[in-house]
Structure formats: structure tokens, C-alpha cells
Amino acid sequence: MSVTLFDNPLWDRAQPRLSVLIPFKGDDPCPLLAALGREAVAVEIIILDDGTGDPALSAAVQAVVADLPLPTRLVTLAANEGRAKGRNRLVSHARAGHFLFLDSDMAPDSAGFLSTWLGLIAQDDPAVAFGGFSLEQVEPRRDQALHRAMAAHSDCLSASERSLSPEKHVFTSNLLVRRDVFAAEGFDEGFAGWGWEDVEWGMRVARRWPIRHIDNTATHLGLDPASVIAAKYEQSAANFARVVAAHPEVVSAYPSYRAARLLRRVPLRGLWRPLIKAFALNDLAPLPSRAFAMRLYRAALYAEAV
């Protein structure tokens, strides 16, 4: 695969304590890069253009990288290679002892976001830590109302809540990993499309190392319209099956698994499943009912995998 590297003037002489790893495909990572650049700390940034194929966006990102006051490398791929493989590739360029995976549509919620991570490294040298994410900086939009409601209910949890199931709440949106841990357990490149590759990684890692949860959140700016959520769930069914096959003892405790097992017994799924989807996509329906319908639709999709 064709790979192009672009380093800013600070890259060669850097001695980072933390490597910040950011993949993107289509989303504009420039606001995130600018926010990170406001902290004068010992970190490097490695950003992966995973086959975006947008010359204007690529040029804009390169211009930001060139002027960023932190050592930064831009890795540009001619073709998309996927979420798991792309993140493994990012690690191959990292030089620090810890990696911080960030999604390109995130925004740090505090001015000392990177400093907090560096402080945790200096004090505890954690194997794995997740900082959490929020919706603090997202302006409400009607077309994103369903995603906002679902994320607020199940994803935007405090560290104490996440710690009750530490391996379940591991997402590459704001994830710290020590180098030796990732050398032993990288992302499974057998996953394709959207979903579950980070949670599956957390299941493997939790067998050998503790997973720490802290409150050092970043806002998820990239909320999706309901139709995009449904499409992602449709993509994720095969990935869910892969997780079930690898970790049945863990997944069997998840509500999504139990719901899928229950719905598997219900006949004529091909007839009623589209009706549930249609209700979830209906902007005129009550939001709590739509959220329930979307979760039910996901479980109906996953019923084929269990």
C-alpha cells in the first residue's frame, strides 16, 4: 500500500512521554489538533489519514501539522485499511512508553487534558486507562437527537460507573495504553467495518492487566443521524459474532447478548425487524420510545449471530 509521511519541524528531536494516536477518514481532525496544541507538554502526535481521498482536507491537515507546536507526524494512506489495522499502524510510528488513542471527532473537555494523562503516567504507570467521554461541547441538533439520548444513557458514564464493568467500557475515543501491553495485545485485524474491535481488545487485555477508569473526558462531537446509527449497527453484526465466538463467557452477561438470544426465538424476524427500524427512524415518535426501538433493532440484528 502507498504510504506518505509528513513530519513537522519538531518531530526529529522530540523525546515524548506520550504518543497521541489519531486516525481519521473523512472527519476533519484540525479542531482536535489545534486544541491539543494549546498544551505545552512532552507529547508527540501521530495522525493517520486512512484513505480519505480528499485533497482539500489532506492539504488543510498538513498545513495544521506543519505549524503545530507539538512534534507531529502525518501518515497518509492511499486506500482505507480499517479501524483495527489503522490503529495498529499508528502504534508502529509511536516512540513514547504510553499511547493515547483519540478519535478525530473528539474535543478535550479541560485545558489540562494531556497534562492529566501525563500526571497519571508519572504517578501510577497504568497498563490501560480510559478517560471517558461526554456531550458537554455538542450543540443540540434535531437530526442527532436520538444518538444524543442513547449516548447520554449508556456511554457518558462516570469513572465509578464504568469501573463496574471495566472491560466493557473500553473505547479508542480516549484510551491510554502502555507500550508493553499493546506489544502483547494489539487490535484484532480480523474485524471489518464498524464496531466491537476496541471492546474485544479490552476483553483480552482484562485477563492479564487491570483496566483503570478515570474522569478525564473528551466530548464526542460526531453524533450521527438515526439512519447512520442503524447502518452502523447493520455493519457491526458480524463483528459481534466474532466477539461472541472469542469471549462467550464475557458477552453472555451483556444485555445486548441476552436480548439477542431472546429475539432469536421469535419467528419471522425478516418481517418485523424492518418495522422496528422504521419506528426508530421516525422523528415524530417520542424520543425514549425511538431509543428503545433502536436498541431492539440492534438486538434483532445480533440475533443472527447468537
XYZ file of C-alpha atoms in Angstrom:
306
model
C 0.000 0.000 0.000
C 1.176 3.506 -0.814
C 2.114 5.389 2.390
C 3.245 9.021 2.611
C 4.845 10.553 5.710
C 4.933 14.244 6.591
C 6.755 15.400 9.731
C 6.682 18.885 11.177
C 9.978 20.558 12.174
C 9.707 19.426 15.818
C 9.402 15.717 15.051
C 13.020 14.590 14.690
C 14.356 15.886 18.015
C 11.388 15.045 20.228
C 11.620 12.815 23.292
C 7.936 12.297 24.101
C 6.497 10.768 27.243
C 3.176 10.134 25.492
C 2.231 9.368 21.886
C -1.224 10.647 20.892
C -2.613 8.488 18.075
C -5.444 9.826 15.911
C -6.919 8.097 12.832
C -9.345 9.858 10.536
C -11.305 9.129 7.392
C -13.436 11.987 6.161
C -13.789 13.752 9.519
C -11.774 16.966 9.892
C -9.204 16.448 12.693
C -7.934 20.047 12.592
C -10.017 21.338 15.547
C -8.740 18.470 17.716
C -5.133 19.095 16.652
C -5.488 22.794 17.458
C -6.915 22.010 20.911
C -4.087 19.593 21.717
C -1.529 22.128 20.510
C -2.568 24.557 23.253
C -0.841 22.397 25.866
C 2.948 22.725 26.058
C 3.694 19.183 27.231
C 6.068 16.328 26.346
C 3.851 14.540 23.852
C 4.026 13.688 20.184
C 1.059 13.399 17.847
C 0.732 10.834 15.076
C -2.259 11.218 12.813
C -3.372 8.720 10.190
C -5.306 9.677 7.072
C -6.866 6.264 6.456
C -7.568 6.669 2.749
C -9.784 9.760 2.924
C -9.093 10.618 -0.714
C -9.965 14.306 -0.213
C -7.095 16.510 -1.478
C -8.517 19.679 0.086
C -8.865 18.083 3.530
C -5.426 16.471 3.246
C -3.869 19.833 2.425
C -5.633 21.505 5.341
C -4.462 18.835 7.783
C -0.882 19.044 6.502
C -0.919 22.836 6.947
C -2.072 22.486 10.569
C 0.523 19.782 11.247
C 3.311 21.978 9.853
C 2.538 24.783 12.314
C 1.573 22.707 15.353
C 3.724 23.492 18.437
C 3.984 19.780 19.238
C 6.068 17.193 17.332
C 3.659 15.679 14.830
C 3.741 13.102 12.042
C 1.023 12.765 9.398
C 0.720 9.292 7.853
C -1.360 9.262 4.671
C -2.649 6.034 3.116
C -3.760 5.800 -0.496
C -6.551 3.369 0.447
C -8.540 2.666 3.589
C -7.307 -0.256 5.690
C -9.833 -0.175 8.519
C -10.181 0.716 12.170
C -8.137 -2.073 13.768
C -5.318 -2.224 11.219
C -5.087 1.566 11.056
C -4.624 1.871 14.808
C -2.013 -0.887 14.788
C -0.203 1.090 12.103
C -0.306 4.238 14.234
C 1.429 2.371 17.051
C 4.250 1.377 14.686
C 5.201 5.082 14.424
C 4.925 5.845 18.152
C 8.059 6.448 20.241
C 6.757 7.004 23.778
C 6.137 4.481 26.542
C 2.386 5.137 26.569
C -0.116 5.628 23.749
C -3.278 7.724 23.903
C -5.828 6.718 21.276
C -8.185 9.557 20.364
C -10.894 9.641 17.724
C -10.655 12.568 15.335
C -14.125 13.857 16.249
C -13.281 14.297 19.933
C -12.641 17.567 21.806
C -10.865 17.683 25.204
C -13.157 18.910 27.966
C -10.414 20.551 30.030
C -7.454 22.800 29.282
C -5.201 20.326 31.098
C -6.399 17.212 29.279
C -2.945 15.962 28.207
C -1.358 17.101 31.479
C -3.819 14.925 33.390
C -2.828 11.892 31.355
C 0.874 12.651 31.857
C 0.308 13.033 35.595
C -1.360 9.629 35.755
C 1.548 8.077 33.852
C 4.100 9.640 36.187
C 2.237 8.613 39.331
C 0.878 5.141 38.520
C 2.264 3.966 35.148
C -1.082 2.279 34.364
C -1.323 -0.600 31.927
C -4.620 0.665 30.490
C -6.844 3.595 31.386
C -9.977 5.053 29.844
C -10.835 8.705 30.399
C -14.478 8.644 29.375
C -16.381 10.864 27.018
C -19.133 13.424 27.263
C -21.505 15.563 25.251
C -20.548 18.810 27.005
C -19.483 20.688 23.874
C -22.109 19.379 21.447
C -24.778 21.800 20.314
C -28.175 20.007 20.257
C -29.442 19.242 16.749
C -32.763 17.704 15.822
C -31.228 15.183 13.417
C -28.842 13.977 16.153
C -31.392 13.834 18.978
C -31.632 10.031 19.038
C -27.875 9.500 19.137
C -27.548 12.136 21.856
C -30.193 10.452 24.008
C -28.690 6.982 23.575
C -25.124 8.154 24.250
C -26.148 10.095 27.348
C -27.892 6.995 28.714
C -25.256 4.331 28.093
C -21.912 5.887 27.120
C -21.400 9.134 29.040
C -20.768 7.435 32.362
C -18.598 8.411 35.307
C -15.405 6.522 36.112
C -17.097 4.830 39.080
C -19.935 3.591 36.871
C -17.572 2.375 34.140
C -15.410 0.578 36.696
C -18.273 -1.830 37.457
C -17.620 -3.476 34.047
C -14.146 -2.199 33.199
C -13.574 -4.235 30.035
C -16.963 -3.279 28.572
C -16.248 0.455 28.637
C -13.043 0.479 26.611
C -13.244 2.639 23.508
C -10.486 4.086 21.359
C -12.104 7.506 21.666
C -9.976 8.333 24.753
C -7.841 5.326 25.692
C -4.393 5.188 27.334
C -2.291 2.045 26.777
C 1.220 1.212 27.987
C 3.664 0.095 25.292
C 4.339 -3.394 26.689
C 0.604 -4.107 26.946
C -0.004 -3.219 23.327
C 3.057 -5.198 22.222
C 1.417 -8.264 23.777
C -2.170 -7.496 22.705
C -2.783 -5.468 19.541
C -6.105 -4.900 17.828
C -7.543 -7.901 16.002
C -7.334 -7.053 12.297
C -9.974 -9.668 11.507
C -12.645 -7.115 12.406
C -14.143 -5.288 9.429
C -16.423 -2.287 9.220
C -17.718 -0.624 12.360
C -17.839 -1.766 15.935
C -16.570 -4.046 18.705
C -12.850 -4.212 17.870
C -11.952 -1.997 20.836
C -14.298 -3.745 23.289
C -12.933 -7.141 22.201
C -9.411 -5.829 22.770
C -10.472 -4.770 26.260
C -11.757 -8.273 26.985
C -8.411 -9.806 26.050
C -6.396 -7.264 27.988
C -8.568 -7.542 31.121
C -7.477 -11.171 31.504
C -3.885 -10.036 32.134
C -3.908 -6.419 33.300
C -6.201 -4.146 35.316
C -8.193 -1.574 33.328
C -8.340 1.768 35.110
C -11.147 4.282 34.639
C -10.695 7.976 35.355
C -12.685 11.150 34.746
C -10.628 12.970 32.110
C -13.288 13.275 29.462
C -13.405 14.446 25.893
C -16.576 15.402 24.051
C -17.772 13.202 21.214
C -18.619 15.808 18.596
C -19.501 13.368 15.818
C -23.059 12.409 16.701
C -24.898 10.658 13.875
C -28.397 10.891 12.409
C -30.603 7.915 13.214
C -30.167 6.391 9.751
C -26.398 6.313 10.192
C -26.714 4.665 13.603
C -28.871 1.941 12.058
C -26.370 1.436 9.228
C -23.513 1.077 11.721
C -25.454 -1.492 13.704
C -26.043 -3.415 10.495
C -22.290 -3.366 9.803
C -21.478 -4.466 13.344
C -23.449 -7.736 13.447
C -20.587 -9.806 12.001
C -18.164 -8.194 14.443
C -20.486 -9.027 17.335
C -20.495 -12.649 16.197
C -16.690 -12.599 16.243
C -16.707 -11.337 19.846
C -19.261 -13.953 20.919
C -17.107 -16.714 19.445
C -13.960 -15.460 21.175
C -15.382 -14.427 24.563
C -18.696 -16.212 25.214
C -18.237 -16.161 28.989
C -17.940 -12.356 28.999
C -20.502 -11.447 26.343
C -23.170 -13.713 27.831
C -23.550 -11.236 30.697
C -24.251 -8.277 28.384
C -27.856 -7.096 27.986
C -27.376 -6.900 24.203
C -26.466 -10.591 24.122
C -29.360 -11.662 26.346
C -31.804 -9.642 24.240
C -30.423 -11.159 21.050
C -30.800 -14.684 22.453
C -34.394 -13.942 23.402
C -35.258 -12.473 19.994
C -33.684 -15.437 18.229
C -36.644 -17.499 19.419
C -39.152 -15.104 17.839
C -40.173 -16.199 14.339
C -40.449 -14.061 11.194
C -37.648 -11.661 12.117
C -37.318 -10.658 8.488
C -40.867 -9.272 8.607
C -40.969 -7.345 11.907
C -37.378 -6.155 12.112
C -37.822 -3.502 9.345
C -40.872 -2.175 11.192
C -38.844 -1.636 14.344
C -36.197 0.175 12.320
C -38.810 2.389 10.671
C -40.171 3.409 14.073
C -36.672 4.203 15.378
C -36.087 6.453 12.348
C -39.388 8.313 12.788
C -38.582 11.837 14.013
C -42.185 12.343 15.125
C -42.174 9.438 17.592
C -41.312 10.029 21.286
C -37.551 10.008 21.794
C -37.440 7.407 24.632
C -39.546 5.042 22.514
C -37.277 5.582 19.495
C -34.202 4.845 21.609
C -35.776 1.611 22.869
C -36.701 0.659 19.296
C -33.157 1.290 18.047
C -31.693 -0.896 20.796
C -34.294 -3.554 19.961
C -33.357 -3.311 16.284
C -29.705 -3.867 17.172
C -30.617 -6.901 19.272
C -32.697 -8.267 16.379
C -29.692 -7.921 14.087
C -27.450 -9.609 16.652
C -29.947 -12.465 16.976
C -28.495 -13.797 13.745
C -25.080 -14.046 15.454
C -26.043 -15.911 18.610
